[in-house]
Every structure is written in C-alpha cells, then in structure tokens.
C-alpha cells in the first residue's frame, strides 16, 4: 500500500478541497475512468473523501484492496489499528472487513443500508461473492431505481461461508468505493424463523423477506371438502367469523378485474394460510419494534409448486391489511417457470394476463410492490412486468452476478474455466437438492473440446448457465478453484464491473425503467 500513499503525495491529493475532489468524481463518471494510477497501485477516484484534514480513499495493489486514511500530520484516526508514516504522510491501512464496517458507517452514513419503502422501483442485486457491487452501482445510478446491494439467503450464506455482517460490510465498502450516496437496501432474503430474522436485524438489514413456505399448508388444496370443513371449524372464532363475513361468496373489484371467492375456497384459504398469516403478523410487530418502523417487509409465497391463484392472493392481501401488516412487497408464484439464470419458460401471453391481475390486486390492497423472484435473465417477460406494475416493483436477482464472474474467467483464464466447469459437473447432483431446475447437462459440449476463444459461448447455453449457477457452493469451497478464482477476479476487476454493468443495463432498460435526468449545471 506504500505505492498508493506515494501516489497521494505525488498528486497532492491532501491539498485538494472536497469540491475539487468532487469535480474529479464527476469527471470520472462522465468519462468512465475510475482510477488514479494503475491496477497495481491505484486509487479509486470516486472514493476520495475528506473529513477534518484526513483523506479517505480505497486503494488497490496487484494483490489486495484496502481503505486508506491519510493525513499530513500525526492524528488519531477513526479506525482502530496502528498508523504508519511514509512519503511525509501519516496513514492507516484499514482492511475491508466486517469489524471495520461500523466505523465506516459512523464516518460516512451513506454507506449504511436504509429502508427503501418510499422508492418506487427497487432491484435486488444479490452479490454472492461480495465483489460485484461496484458494477451493480454503475448500472443502478443511471436509472430511476434504488438498488438492494446486500442481499443473501441463509442458503447462500452457508454455501459461500459468509455471514450477514460480511455481506453488509462488502456492500458498504463498495458503496464507498463508488461514492454512491443515494441510499441502498439490504435484504435478509428468504428468512423463515425469528432466529434468522434477528441475525439479519442485528446487522441493520432493513429489508426482511419473510418466506412463508414452511408455515403454509399447500397440501390443503388436495384435501376432501369435509376435511377442510373440520379444520375450518377448529380455527379461532374471531378469524373464522371474519372469514365468514368478508370472504364467503364475496366479490372483490380490483381495477378492471372482479375476483369472486366461493365459500368453499374461502374456507380452504383460511385453513391453508391461517398459520402463515398469524406468523406474518407476529414478525411484522417484531420487526417494526426492532427497527423503529424503518423496515421493508416482503412477504414471499413464491417457493411453492403451483402458481398463486388470484383468489388466494386476494385472501392473503386483504387479511394482511386487516391485521395491520406493513407489506412493502409481496412475491406471488407466477404461472410458467422462473428457473435460475435463464429466460422465462412458458406462455408469455398467459403470464402477462395473470401478472396483470396480481398487479391489480396489489394496487387494491395497500399498493405494495409486486416482487419478482428469480428475476435475473427473464428478458422476455420484462416488458410486461414493467408495464403492468408501472415500475412500482421489486425485481430480485441473486446469482446472475456470480455467473457473470465466470464469464470473466472464461475470457481471461481458460484453463481455470475448464477446471471449474468439470468440477461443477461433479457438484451438480448435490446442488440439485437445493435448487429446482430441469437442465439436462449431458447436452453441454465438453469444455476440453472448445477452443479458448469460444469458451465464453458456453455461457449462452441454458443448461450450462444453470449448471454453473447452482454449483457455486462446491466451487467456492474447492481449494483447486477458490484462490485462483478470486485472484483472477481481482486482476480483471474492471472487466468484471463492465460486464456486470452491461448485464444490468439490459435488465433495467427492458423493464422500461426511465433513465435518471442528467443533473444540469446551475447558471
Ligand atoms: Zn423467492
């Protein structure tokens, strides 16, 4: 890091005012350059911040990245750790760790995640590696969207050997690196119990995606009518009376759609969703209290085997409203297949018809956002999604940035790619226990038979995308892959950011989300 300190001295950066540094940042955004110096000894321009005569910045060498705090005299730095002197400057090397994140948040509050309740369009950009965020920001900052930059499920944490604190810290330092001050979200994704929720809240993640899969009783749909009847009669009186009053043979007008719930269906819904609704109510109360009412609750019912019927969506939405649950977004399960990493499978017209009804229901019952899960790479349905939500939506993507990191490997380190591909095939049967995909991986050409310059084209094959998408746990914990993979990604960081930016440009523009108006200079 000494070379980076020399760079600060040579460029006389400590003598510049914050205004002058800001002018550098604006120019770097305009011109698409992000570094002073080189990839072997460089300073990220947009990370230049001055606070009380101390200059803060993210620096990189060929091997690592760190935050530097630099002053032209001995001072007490805000981060813990020893300070050194070099090139006439006093400085501290701050590792980009979860231990150092709280001090970063205190110094630069914009690096801490916030509730995005009042933002119209939000996009979940899960970053399994904690290396893609700068690319996510570069795409998001061009459009009228708010990014959820920290987002992981417990499953992903287990597979990547990370915890929520690390996920938030990685996002926080990337936000600082990019000088992104517009606010971002952090989502504890697919949480199923209080223990997991509290772990996310402890790391100040304002978004909680409550996965109701395990408290819903989908098999009720197959019960005989008298069994449903019996179960309905055993429900608490108050709930049963309300269901009788509000839903028995009731019609609901949602925009141009009328949804009628026959009495038998109302009873079925009450039995099927009753415990899940009770649970949602408890969670909502808990999270509201713990976050002092600055939270984004997402209700997720997407991990079921059958599409969410409009009648069921109405039942759930109205009940949640009745119970005072502050739903920020809700993820129904849509018709067709939303498989990981590939485009929509199914009848696009049918999807659009049903999607429009779900949007109308959301508008009628509280105006929450419709959330589209497994949302990456569903290019053929984005125009319909954008249109019917009027961009009041949450699009959740998780693994696509991991997959794009493999594109970097295919381009820049062909042999490593072949190793990863071969190992992914070994890990595939295990990964299938956790991800529901239907890829026949036998159809993928063997990577040994593909010349270097064509390797990347494997990533256009749906089966290959899915193979690599779900095998991340095995690959990232494999000693023959892990260090090489991260070293390559560090070396090729700028290409990775560019690939991610282009990939999300495609997502956001197909949704039809408007671009941000360029800030016009005063005078
Ligand atoms: Zn989901």
Short mmCIF file of C-alpha atoms and ligand atoms in Angstrom, two decimals:
data_model
loop_
_atom_site.label_atom_id
_atom_site.label_comp_id
_atom_site.label_asym_id
_atom_site.label_seq_id
_atom_site.Cartn_x
_atom_site.Cartn_y
_atom_site.Cartn_z
CA UNK A 1 0.00 0.00 0.00
CA UNK A 2 3.06 2.25 0.26
CA UNK A 3 2.95 2.92 -3.51
CA UNK A 4 -0.60 4.18 -3.11
CA UNK A 5 0.48 6.55 -0.33
CA UNK A 6 3.23 7.83 -2.63
CA UNK A 7 0.60 8.41 -5.28
CA UNK A 8 -1.41 10.55 -2.86
CA UNK A 9 1.72 12.57 -2.08
CA UNK A 10 2.68 12.94 -5.75
CA UNK A 11 -0.81 14.01 -6.83
CA UNK A 12 -1.02 16.36 -3.82
CA UNK A 13 -4.49 14.99 -3.12
CA UNK A 14 -4.41 16.07 0.51
CA UNK A 15 -4.21 19.68 -0.57
CA UNK A 16 -7.41 19.47 -2.59
CA UNK A 17 -10.73 20.62 -1.17
CA UNK A 18 -13.74 18.30 -1.18
CA UNK A 19 -15.15 20.43 -4.02
CA UNK A 20 -12.06 19.77 -6.12
CA UNK A 21 -12.29 16.07 -5.30
CA UNK A 22 -15.97 16.09 -6.25
CA UNK A 23 -15.08 17.63 -9.60
CA UNK A 24 -12.70 14.72 -10.16
CA UNK A 25 -15.51 12.30 -9.30
CA UNK A 26 -17.95 13.92 -11.72
CA UNK A 27 -15.36 13.80 -14.47
CA UNK A 28 -14.65 10.14 -13.70
CA UNK A 29 -18.36 9.30 -14.01
CA UNK A 30 -18.61 11.22 -17.27
CA UNK A 31 -15.52 9.68 -18.76
CA UNK A 32 -15.89 6.20 -17.32
CA UNK A 33 -12.45 6.22 -15.72
CA UNK A 34 -12.34 5.20 -12.10
CA UNK A 35 -8.70 5.10 -11.12
CA UNK A 36 -5.73 7.32 -10.47
CA UNK A 37 -2.58 5.30 -11.05
CA UNK A 38 -2.68 1.71 -12.24
CA UNK A 39 -4.30 -1.57 -11.27
CA UNK A 40 -1.06 -2.42 -9.44
CA UNK A 41 -1.00 0.78 -7.41
CA UNK A 42 -4.18 2.74 -7.79
CA UNK A 43 -6.71 4.96 -6.07
CA UNK A 44 -10.43 4.77 -6.79
CA UNK A 45 -11.33 8.32 -7.76
CA UNK A 46 -14.95 8.19 -6.57
CA UNK A 47 -13.84 7.07 -3.12
CA UNK A 48 -11.99 10.32 -2.37
CA UNK A 49 -13.48 11.91 0.74
CA UNK A 50 -12.02 14.47 3.05
CA UNK A 51 -13.15 14.79 6.65
CA UNK A 52 -11.35 17.16 9.03
CA UNK A 53 -8.00 17.11 7.23
CA UNK A 54 -7.99 13.36 6.83
CA UNK A 55 -8.28 11.95 3.33
CA UNK A 56 -10.12 8.65 2.98
CA UNK A 57 -9.98 6.51 -0.11
CA UNK A 58 -9.98 2.95 -1.39
CA UNK A 59 -6.67 1.85 -2.85
CA UNK A 60 -5.57 -1.27 -4.65
CA UNK A 61 -2.39 -3.14 -5.42
CA UNK A 62 -1.89 -6.21 -7.60
CA UNK A 63 -2.81 -8.33 -4.59
CA UNK A 64 -5.32 -6.50 -2.44
CA UNK A 65 -7.68 -3.64 -1.75
CA UNK A 66 -7.89 -1.57 1.42
CA UNK A 67 -9.22 1.71 2.70
CA UNK A 68 -6.53 4.27 3.44
CA UNK A 69 -6.91 7.09 5.93
CA UNK A 70 -4.17 9.66 5.27
CA UNK A 71 -3.14 12.92 6.91
CA UNK A 72 -0.13 15.20 6.58
CA UNK A 73 0.46 15.11 10.31
CA UNK A 74 0.05 12.58 13.10
CA UNK A 75 -3.66 12.33 14.03
CA UNK A 76 -5.93 9.94 15.85
CA UNK A 77 -7.57 8.02 13.04
CA UNK A 78 -11.18 6.95 13.32
CA UNK A 79 -10.48 3.30 12.61
CA UNK A 80 -8.73 1.04 15.05
CA UNK A 81 -5.25 -0.21 14.25
CA UNK A 82 -1.77 1.21 14.06
CA UNK A 83 -0.75 4.14 11.90
CA UNK A 84 2.41 4.40 9.85
CA UNK A 85 4.32 7.14 8.09
CA UNK A 86 5.59 7.21 4.53
CA UNK A 87 6.40 9.88 1.97
CA UNK A 88 5.93 12.50 4.67
CA UNK A 89 2.37 11.37 5.36
CA UNK A 90 0.76 9.65 8.29
CA UNK A 91 -1.60 6.85 7.29
CA UNK A 92 -3.58 3.88 8.35
CA UNK A 93 -4.40 0.79 6.28
CA UNK A 94 -7.97 -0.29 7.01
CA UNK A 95 -8.95 -3.80 5.95
CA UNK A 96 -12.35 -4.07 4.25
CA UNK A 97 -13.82 -6.27 6.96
CA UNK A 98 -17.00 -6.51 8.96
CA UNK A 99 -15.03 -5.38 12.02
CA UNK A 100 -14.27 -2.06 10.31
CA UNK A 101 -17.73 -1.50 8.83
CA UNK A 102 -19.30 0.20 11.89
CA UNK A 103 -16.60 2.90 11.87
CA UNK A 104 -17.18 3.42 8.15
CA UNK A 105 -20.93 3.76 8.77
CA UNK A 106 -20.32 6.30 11.51
CA UNK A 107 -17.97 8.41 9.37
CA UNK A 108 -19.96 8.09 6.15
CA UNK A 109 -23.62 7.41 6.94
CA UNK A 110 -24.45 6.93 3.24
CA UNK A 111 -22.55 3.62 3.36
CA UNK A 112 -25.11 2.14 5.75
CA UNK A 113 -28.17 0.40 4.28
CA UNK A 114 -31.55 2.12 4.60
CA UNK A 115 -35.23 1.33 4.15
CA UNK A 116 -36.33 1.83 0.54
CA UNK A 117 -40.02 1.95 1.42
CA UNK A 118 -40.54 5.25 -0.37
CA UNK A 119 -38.69 4.26 -3.55
CA UNK A 120 -40.82 3.22 -6.49
CA UNK A 121 -38.57 0.77 -8.26
CA UNK A 122 -36.14 -1.39 -6.36
CA UNK A 123 -33.83 -4.08 -7.63
CA UNK A 124 -32.29 -6.80 -5.54
CA UNK A 125 -28.75 -7.34 -6.71
CA UNK A 126 -27.51 -10.24 -4.67
CA UNK A 127 -23.75 -10.44 -4.69
CA UNK A 128 -22.69 -13.88 -3.54
CA UNK A 129 -19.02 -13.04 -3.81
CA UNK A 130 -19.09 -9.52 -2.39
CA UNK A 131 -17.16 -8.46 -5.50
CA UNK A 132 -19.83 -7.34 -7.95
CA UNK A 133 -21.34 -4.39 -6.13
CA UNK A 134 -19.43 -1.62 -7.90
CA UNK A 135 -20.78 -2.97 -11.21
CA UNK A 136 -24.31 -3.05 -9.75
CA UNK A 137 -23.99 0.55 -8.63
CA UNK A 138 -22.73 1.70 -12.01
CA UNK A 139 -25.83 0.27 -13.66
CA UNK A 140 -28.29 1.44 -11.00
CA UNK A 141 -27.06 5.02 -10.81
CA UNK A 142 -28.08 5.63 -14.43
CA UNK A 143 -31.75 4.78 -13.84
CA UNK A 144 -34.59 5.76 -11.55
CA UNK A 145 -34.10 2.69 -9.37
CA UNK A 146 -32.89 2.05 -5.87
CA UNK A 147 -30.60 -0.95 -5.53
CA UNK A 148 -30.67 -3.54 -2.78
CA UNK A 149 -26.94 -4.19 -2.82
CA UNK A 150 -26.68 -6.52 0.14
CA UNK A 151 -28.97 -9.50 -0.23
CA UNK A 152 -28.43 -13.10 0.72
CA UNK A 153 -30.49 -16.03 1.88
CA UNK A 154 -29.34 -18.32 4.65
CA UNK A 155 -28.76 -20.99 2.00
CA UNK A 156 -26.40 -18.68 0.12
CA UNK A 157 -24.58 -17.70 3.32
CA UNK A 158 -24.00 -21.36 4.10
CA UNK A 159 -22.76 -22.15 0.60
CA UNK A 160 -20.42 -19.16 0.44
CA UNK A 161 -19.27 -19.35 4.07
CA UNK A 162 -20.24 -15.74 4.76
CA UNK A 163 -22.50 -14.11 7.34
CA UNK A 164 -24.85 -11.14 7.15
CA UNK A 165 -22.26 -8.84 8.73
CA UNK A 166 -19.79 -9.64 5.94
CA UNK A 167 -22.43 -9.23 3.25
CA UNK A 168 -23.34 -5.77 4.57
CA UNK A 169 -19.67 -4.82 5.05
CA UNK A 170 -18.77 -5.79 1.47
CA UNK A 171 -21.64 -3.70 0.14
CA UNK A 172 -20.75 -0.79 2.42
CA UNK A 173 -17.13 -0.60 1.26
CA UNK A 174 -18.18 -0.93 -2.38
CA UNK A 175 -20.65 1.93 -1.90
CA UNK A 176 -17.78 3.96 -0.51
CA UNK A 177 -15.51 2.94 -3.39
CA UNK A 178 -18.08 4.16 -5.90
CA UNK A 179 -19.02 7.24 -3.87
CA UNK A 180 -22.66 6.23 -4.19
CA UNK A 181 -24.62 8.47 -1.83
CA UNK A 182 -28.19 7.83 -2.98
CA UNK A 183 -29.04 5.11 -0.49
CA UNK A 184 -29.24 1.34 -0.84
CA UNK A 185 -31.10 -1.53 0.75
CA UNK A 186 -30.02 -4.73 2.48
CA UNK A 187 -32.25 -7.79 2.33
CA UNK A 188 -32.22 -10.79 4.63
CA UNK A 189 -33.63 -12.98 1.91
CA UNK A 190 -35.99 -15.92 2.38
CA UNK A 191 -35.91 -15.88 6.17
CA UNK A 192 -38.15 -18.47 7.75
CA UNK A 193 -37.88 -18.01 11.51
CA UNK A 194 -37.26 -15.45 14.25
CA UNK A 195 -33.70 -16.61 14.79
CA UNK A 196 -32.72 -15.85 11.19
CA UNK A 197 -34.66 -12.58 11.23
CA UNK A 198 -32.87 -11.42 14.35
CA UNK A 199 -29.49 -12.25 12.81
CA UNK A 200 -30.30 -10.01 9.86
CA UNK A 201 -31.70 -7.22 12.04
CA UNK A 202 -28.60 -7.30 14.21
CA UNK A 203 -26.62 -6.30 11.12
CA UNK A 204 -29.04 -3.44 10.41
CA UNK A 205 -30.54 -5.03 7.33
CA UNK A 206 -33.73 -3.01 6.85
CA UNK A 207 -35.38 -5.46 4.45
CA UNK A 208 -36.76 -8.75 5.65
CA UNK A 209 -38.07 -11.22 3.11
CA UNK A 210 -40.34 -13.49 5.07
CA UNK A 211 -40.60 -16.87 3.39
CA UNK A 212 -43.89 -18.47 4.37
CA UNK A 213 -43.26 -21.79 2.62
CA UNK A 214 -42.87 -23.77 5.81
CA UNK A 215 -45.89 -22.33 7.61
CA UNK A 216 -48.23 -22.52 4.65
CA UNK A 217 -50.11 -25.74 4.15
CA UNK A 218 -50.27 -26.18 0.37
CA UNK A 219 -51.48 -29.80 0.63
CA UNK A 220 -54.83 -28.48 1.91
CA UNK A 221 -55.64 -27.96 -1.79
CA UNK A 222 -55.85 -31.75 -2.14
CA UNK A 223 -57.98 -32.37 0.95
CA UNK A 224 -61.54 -33.63 0.72
CA UNK A 225 -64.16 -30.97 1.40
CA UNK A 226 -65.25 -32.40 4.77
CA UNK A 227 -61.65 -32.45 5.99
CA UNK A 228 -61.28 -28.76 5.10
CA UNK A 229 -64.63 -28.12 6.77
CA UNK A 230 -63.47 -29.80 10.01
CA UNK A 231 -60.21 -27.88 10.05
CA UNK A 232 -62.06 -24.64 9.35
CA UNK A 233 -64.38 -25.23 12.28
CA UNK A 234 -61.41 -25.63 14.60
CA UNK A 235 -59.94 -22.20 13.71
CA UNK A 236 -60.11 -19.42 16.32
CA UNK A 237 -63.60 -17.89 16.49
CA UNK A 238 -62.56 -14.38 15.64
CA UNK A 239 -60.70 -15.40 12.48
CA UNK A 240 -63.50 -17.75 11.41
CA UNK A 241 -66.13 -15.07 11.86
CA UNK A 242 -64.10 -12.59 9.83
CA UNK A 243 -63.59 -15.09 7.01
CA UNK A 244 -67.31 -15.77 7.02
CA UNK A 245 -68.14 -12.07 6.95
CA UNK A 246 -65.52 -10.91 4.44
CA UNK A 247 -64.90 -13.79 2.09
CA UNK A 248 -67.84 -16.19 1.86
CA UNK A 249 -69.04 -15.88 -1.72
CA UNK A 250 -67.59 -12.38 -1.84
CA UNK A 251 -66.56 -10.41 -4.90
CA UNK A 252 -63.65 -8.01 -4.98
CA UNK A 253 -63.22 -5.37 -7.58
CA UNK A 254 -59.54 -4.87 -8.44
CA UNK A 255 -59.19 -2.36 -11.24
CA UNK A 256 -60.88 -3.88 -14.25
CA UNK A 257 -60.90 -7.36 -12.73
CA UNK A 258 -63.54 -8.88 -10.47
CA UNK A 259 -62.37 -11.72 -8.29
CA UNK A 260 -65.01 -13.89 -6.63
CA UNK A 261 -64.22 -16.22 -3.77
CA UNK A 262 -66.71 -19.09 -3.39
CA UNK A 263 -67.44 -20.14 0.19
CA UNK A 264 -65.56 -23.44 -0.16
CA UNK A 265 -62.47 -21.63 -1.47
CA UNK A 266 -62.62 -19.13 1.42
CA UNK A 267 -62.60 -21.99 3.93
CA UNK A 268 -59.72 -23.63 2.11
CA UNK A 269 -57.72 -20.38 2.14
CA UNK A 270 -58.36 -19.90 5.84
CA UNK A 271 -57.01 -23.37 6.63
CA UNK A 272 -54.15 -23.12 4.16
CA UNK A 273 -52.91 -19.66 5.09
CA UNK A 274 -54.20 -19.09 8.65
CA UNK A 275 -50.97 -20.06 10.48
CA UNK A 276 -48.83 -18.22 7.88
CA UNK A 277 -50.89 -15.06 8.41
CA UNK A 278 -50.57 -15.34 12.20
CA UNK A 279 -46.83 -15.74 11.77
CA UNK A 280 -46.60 -12.73 9.43
CA UNK A 281 -48.44 -10.63 11.98
CA UNK A 282 -46.02 -11.60 14.75
CA UNK A 283 -42.99 -11.00 12.55
CA UNK A 284 -44.29 -7.62 11.44
CA UNK A 285 -44.80 -6.48 15.02
CA UNK A 286 -41.35 -7.73 15.98
CA UNK A 287 -39.50 -6.11 13.08
CA UNK A 288 -41.41 -2.86 13.40
CA UNK A 289 -40.38 -2.57 17.02
CA UNK A 290 -36.77 -3.58 16.49
CA UNK A 291 -36.19 -1.21 13.57
CA UNK A 292 -38.19 1.66 14.99
CA UNK A 293 -40.51 1.39 12.00
CA UNK A 294 -37.79 1.73 9.36
CA UNK A 295 -38.07 -1.62 7.62
CA UNK A 296 -39.19 -3.12 4.34
CA UNK A 297 -41.17 -6.30 4.82
CA UNK A 298 -41.51 -8.61 1.86
CA UNK A 299 -43.93 -11.49 2.03
CA UNK A 300 -42.78 -14.39 -0.08
CA UNK A 301 -45.07 -17.18 -1.17
CA UNK A 302 -43.20 -17.95 -4.37
CA UNK A 303 -41.45 -21.17 -3.38
CA UNK A 304 -44.49 -23.35 -3.89
CA UNK A 305 -45.18 -25.86 -6.63
CA UNK A 306 -48.29 -24.27 -8.07
CA UNK A 307 -48.95 -20.68 -9.22
CA UNK A 308 -50.66 -18.37 -6.74
CA UNK A 309 -54.34 -18.12 -7.69
CA UNK A 310 -55.82 -14.59 -7.81
CA UNK A 311 -58.45 -15.67 -5.21
CA UNK A 312 -55.66 -16.72 -2.85
CA UNK A 313 -53.71 -13.55 -3.46
CA UNK A 314 -56.81 -11.50 -2.60
CA UNK A 315 -57.38 -13.53 0.56
CA UNK A 316 -53.79 -13.08 1.73
CA UNK A 317 -53.58 -9.40 0.79
CA UNK A 318 -56.81 -8.47 2.49
CA UNK A 319 -56.01 -10.45 5.61
CA UNK A 320 -52.54 -8.89 5.87
CA UNK A 321 -54.14 -5.47 5.56
CA UNK A 322 -56.79 -6.34 8.14
CA UNK A 323 -54.07 -7.45 10.56
CA UNK A 324 -52.06 -4.26 10.09
CA UNK A 325 -49.07 -5.96 8.47
CA UNK A 326 -46.99 -3.32 6.70
CA UNK A 327 -46.36 -5.13 3.44
CA UNK A 328 -43.78 -3.35 1.31
CA UNK A 329 -43.65 -6.05 -1.33
CA UNK A 330 -45.16 -9.44 -1.99
CA UNK A 331 -43.82 -12.23 -4.16
CA UNK A 332 -46.53 -14.49 -5.59
CA UNK A 333 -45.64 -17.53 -7.58
CA UNK A 334 -46.37 -16.81 -11.24
CA UNK A 335 -47.51 -19.09 -13.99
CA UNK A 336 -44.73 -20.71 -16.01
CA UNK A 337 -41.19 -21.44 -14.92
CA UNK A 338 -38.88 -18.92 -13.30
CA UNK A 339 -35.81 -21.09 -13.27
CA UNK A 340 -32.48 -19.71 -12.14
CA UNK A 341 -30.24 -17.92 -14.61
CA UNK A 342 -32.26 -18.46 -17.77
CA UNK A 343 -35.15 -16.79 -19.55
CA UNK A 344 -38.80 -17.40 -18.72
CA UNK A 345 -40.19 -20.77 -19.75
CA UNK A 346 -43.87 -20.76 -20.62
CA UNK A 347 -46.60 -18.92 -22.47
CA UNK A 348 -45.71 -15.21 -22.35
CA UNK A 349 -49.27 -14.06 -23.15
CA UNK A 350 -50.70 -16.19 -20.36
CA UNK A 351 -48.05 -14.84 -18.00
CA UNK A 352 -48.97 -11.28 -18.91
CA UNK A 353 -52.71 -11.88 -18.38
CA UNK A 354 -52.20 -13.36 -14.92
CA UNK A 355 -49.47 -10.92 -13.96
CA UNK A 356 -51.81 -8.01 -14.70
CA UNK A 357 -54.34 -9.44 -12.24
CA UNK A 358 -51.72 -9.79 -9.48
CA UNK A 359 -50.69 -6.16 -10.04
CA UNK A 360 -54.32 -5.02 -9.82
CA UNK A 361 -54.73 -6.90 -6.52
CA UNK A 362 -51.58 -5.28 -5.10
CA UNK A 363 -52.90 -1.83 -6.06
CA UNK A 364 -56.28 -2.53 -4.47
CA UNK A 365 -54.95 -3.83 -1.14
CA UNK A 366 -52.40 -1.31 0.06
CA UNK A 367 -50.42 -0.59 -3.07
CA UNK A 368 -47.46 -2.78 -2.18
CA UNK A 369 -44.85 -3.68 -4.76
CA UNK A 370 -45.11 -6.90 -6.67
CA UNK A 371 -41.84 -8.73 -6.21
CA UNK A 372 -40.46 -10.92 -8.97
CA UNK A 373 -38.13 -13.56 -7.61
CA UNK A 374 -35.54 -15.50 -9.59
CA UNK A 375 -35.78 -12.30 -11.59
CA UNK A 376 -32.48 -12.41 -13.41
CA UNK A 377 -32.33 -13.09 -17.13
CA UNK A 378 -36.13 -13.18 -17.61
CA UNK A 379 -35.73 -10.88 -20.57
CA UNK A 380 -38.83 -11.97 -22.47
CA UNK A 381 -41.24 -11.02 -19.67
CA UNK A 382 -39.60 -7.77 -18.50
CA UNK A 383 -41.61 -5.51 -20.84
CA UNK A 384 -44.88 -6.94 -19.42
CA UNK A 385 -43.53 -6.70 -15.85
CA UNK A 386 -42.58 -3.06 -16.34
CA UNK A 387 -45.85 -2.18 -17.99
CA UNK A 388 -48.31 -3.74 -15.53
CA UNK A 389 -46.50 -2.63 -12.40
CA UNK A 390 -45.96 0.88 -13.74
CA UNK A 391 -42.46 0.24 -12.39
CA UNK A 392 -43.77 0.01 -8.88
CA UNK A 393 -41.98 -3.24 -8.31
CA UNK A 394 -39.18 -5.15 -6.74
CA UNK A 395 -37.09 -7.31 -9.04
CA UNK A 396 -34.94 -9.77 -7.17
CA UNK A 397 -31.83 -11.22 -8.75
CA UNK A 398 -29.37 -13.32 -6.82
CA UNK A 399 -26.93 -15.49 -8.69
CA UNK A 400 -26.58 -13.80 -12.03
CA UNK A 401 -23.54 -11.76 -10.97
CA UNK A 402 -21.84 -14.96 -9.91
CA UNK A 403 -22.49 -16.37 -13.36
CA UNK A 404 -21.11 -13.25 -14.98
CA UNK A 405 -17.97 -13.64 -12.90
CA UNK A 406 -17.49 -16.98 -14.63
CA UNK A 407 -17.71 -15.13 -17.95
CA UNK A 408 -14.65 -13.18 -16.81
CA UNK A 409 -12.90 -16.47 -16.02
CA UNK A 410 -13.84 -17.93 -19.42
CA UNK A 411 -12.39 -14.86 -21.15
CA UNK A 412 -9.28 -14.33 -19.09
CA UNK A 413 -8.35 -17.69 -17.57
CA UNK A 414 -9.49 -20.50 -19.91
CA UNK A 415 -7.81 -23.32 -18.01
CA UNK A 416 -9.37 -22.26 -14.74
CA UNK A 417 -12.71 -22.12 -16.52
CA UNK A 418 -12.31 -25.72 -17.71
CA UNK A 419 -11.43 -26.83 -14.17
CA UNK A 420 -14.48 -25.06 -12.77
CA UNK A 421 -16.78 -26.48 -15.42
CA UNK A 422 -15.57 -30.04 -14.83
CA UNK A 423 -15.92 -29.67 -11.07
CA UNK A 424 -19.37 -28.14 -11.42
CA UNK A 425 -20.50 -31.33 -13.14
CA UNK A 426 -19.29 -33.29 -10.10
CA UNK A 427 -21.10 -30.93 -7.69
CA UNK A 428 -24.31 -30.81 -9.72
CA UNK A 429 -26.20 -33.76 -8.15
CA UNK A 430 -25.69 -32.27 -4.67
CA UNK A 431 -26.73 -28.78 -5.83
CA UNK A 432 -29.96 -30.20 -7.25
CA UNK A 433 -31.10 -30.94 -3.71
CA UNK A 434 -31.33 -27.19 -3.12
CA UNK A 435 -32.35 -25.76 -6.48
CA UNK A 436 -35.27 -26.78 -8.63
CA UNK A 437 -34.03 -26.77 -12.20
CA UNK A 438 -34.56 -29.12 -15.10
CA UNK A 439 -31.35 -28.74 -17.10
CA UNK A 440 -30.08 -31.83 -18.90
CA UNK A 441 -26.38 -31.17 -18.50
CA UNK A 442 -25.47 -34.10 -20.77
CA UNK A 443 -26.16 -31.81 -23.72
CA UNK A 444 -23.38 -29.34 -22.86
CA UNK A 445 -20.25 -29.72 -25.02
CA UNK A 446 -17.18 -30.84 -23.04
CA UNK A 447 -15.05 -27.76 -22.31
CA UNK A 448 -11.88 -29.60 -23.45
CA UNK A 449 -13.36 -29.74 -26.93
CA UNK A 450 -13.98 -25.98 -27.03
CA UNK A 451 -11.11 -23.65 -28.06
CA UNK A 452 -10.17 -20.83 -25.68
CA UNK A 453 -11.75 -18.05 -27.71
CA UNK A 454 -15.07 -19.93 -27.89
CA UNK A 455 -15.28 -20.88 -24.20
CA UNK A 456 -17.45 -17.91 -23.32
CA UNK A 457 -20.11 -19.09 -25.77
CA UNK A 458 -20.81 -22.00 -23.40
CA UNK A 459 -22.39 -19.42 -21.11
CA UNK A 460 -25.07 -18.78 -23.71
CA UNK A 461 -26.27 -22.37 -23.36
CA UNK A 462 -29.15 -22.54 -20.87
CA UNK A 463 -28.05 -25.93 -19.48
CA UNK A 464 -24.54 -24.66 -18.88
CA UNK A 465 -25.77 -21.46 -17.22
CA UNK A 466 -27.84 -23.48 -14.81
CA UNK A 467 -25.06 -25.96 -14.13
CA UNK A 468 -22.69 -23.17 -13.11
CA UNK A 469 -25.35 -21.11 -11.40
CA UNK A 470 -26.21 -23.71 -8.77
CA UNK A 471 -22.75 -25.21 -8.23
CA UNK A 472 -21.26 -22.14 -6.55
CA UNK A 473 -21.14 -23.71 -3.10
CA UNK A 474 -18.90 -26.57 -4.18
CA UNK A 475 -16.78 -24.41 -6.48
CA UNK A 476 -16.10 -21.66 -3.96
CA UNK A 477 -15.05 -24.09 -1.29
CA UNK A 478 -12.79 -26.10 -3.62
CA UNK A 479 -9.11 -25.43 -2.86
CA UNK A 480 -8.17 -26.02 -6.54
CA UNK A 481 -10.51 -23.21 -7.55
CA UNK A 482 -11.01 -20.71 -4.75
CA UNK A 483 -7.78 -18.71 -4.56
CA UNK A 484 -7.18 -18.75 -8.33
CA UNK A 485 -10.73 -17.63 -8.92
CA UNK A 486 -10.55 -14.67 -6.55
CA UNK A 487 -7.08 -13.69 -7.76
CA UNK A 488 -8.31 -13.64 -11.37
CA UNK A 489 -11.34 -11.61 -10.42
CA UNK A 490 -9.14 -9.11 -8.57
CA UNK A 491 -6.79 -8.80 -11.52
CA UNK A 492 -9.65 -8.44 -14.01
CA UNK A 493 -11.84 -6.36 -11.75
CA UNK A 494 -12.55 -3.62 -14.25
CA UNK A 495 -13.73 -6.10 -16.91
CA UNK A 496 -15.93 -7.72 -14.30
CA UNK A 497 -17.51 -4.39 -13.37
CA UNK A 498 -18.08 -3.60 -17.04
CA UNK A 499 -19.73 -6.96 -17.69
CA UNK A 500 -22.00 -6.56 -14.65
CA UNK A 501 -22.94 -3.03 -15.63
CA UNK A 502 -23.87 -4.10 -19.17
CA UNK A 503 -25.80 -7.11 -17.86
CA UNK A 504 -27.94 -4.98 -15.53
CA UNK A 505 -28.32 -2.26 -18.13
CA UNK A 506 -30.08 -4.90 -20.18
CA UNK A 507 -32.34 -5.90 -17.27
CA UNK A 508 -33.32 -2.39 -16.26
CA UNK A 509 -33.81 -1.00 -19.75
CA UNK A 510 -36.02 -3.94 -20.80
CA UNK A 511 -38.23 -3.22 -17.78
CA UNK A 512 -38.61 0.23 -19.29
CA UNK A 513 -37.42 2.00 -16.13
CA UNK A 514 -36.69 5.63 -17.04
CA UNK A 515 -33.15 6.89 -17.01
CA UNK A 516 -32.19 9.49 -14.50
CA UNK A 517 -32.23 13.00 -15.79
CA UNK A 518 -28.72 14.36 -16.07
CA UNK A 519 -28.14 16.92 -13.36
CA UNK A 520 -27.94 20.25 -15.12
CA UNK A 521 -25.36 22.75 -14.03
CA UNK A 522 -26.73 25.83 -12.32
CA UNK A 523 -26.38 29.22 -14.04
ZN1 LIG B 1 -38.00 -16.48 -3.94
#
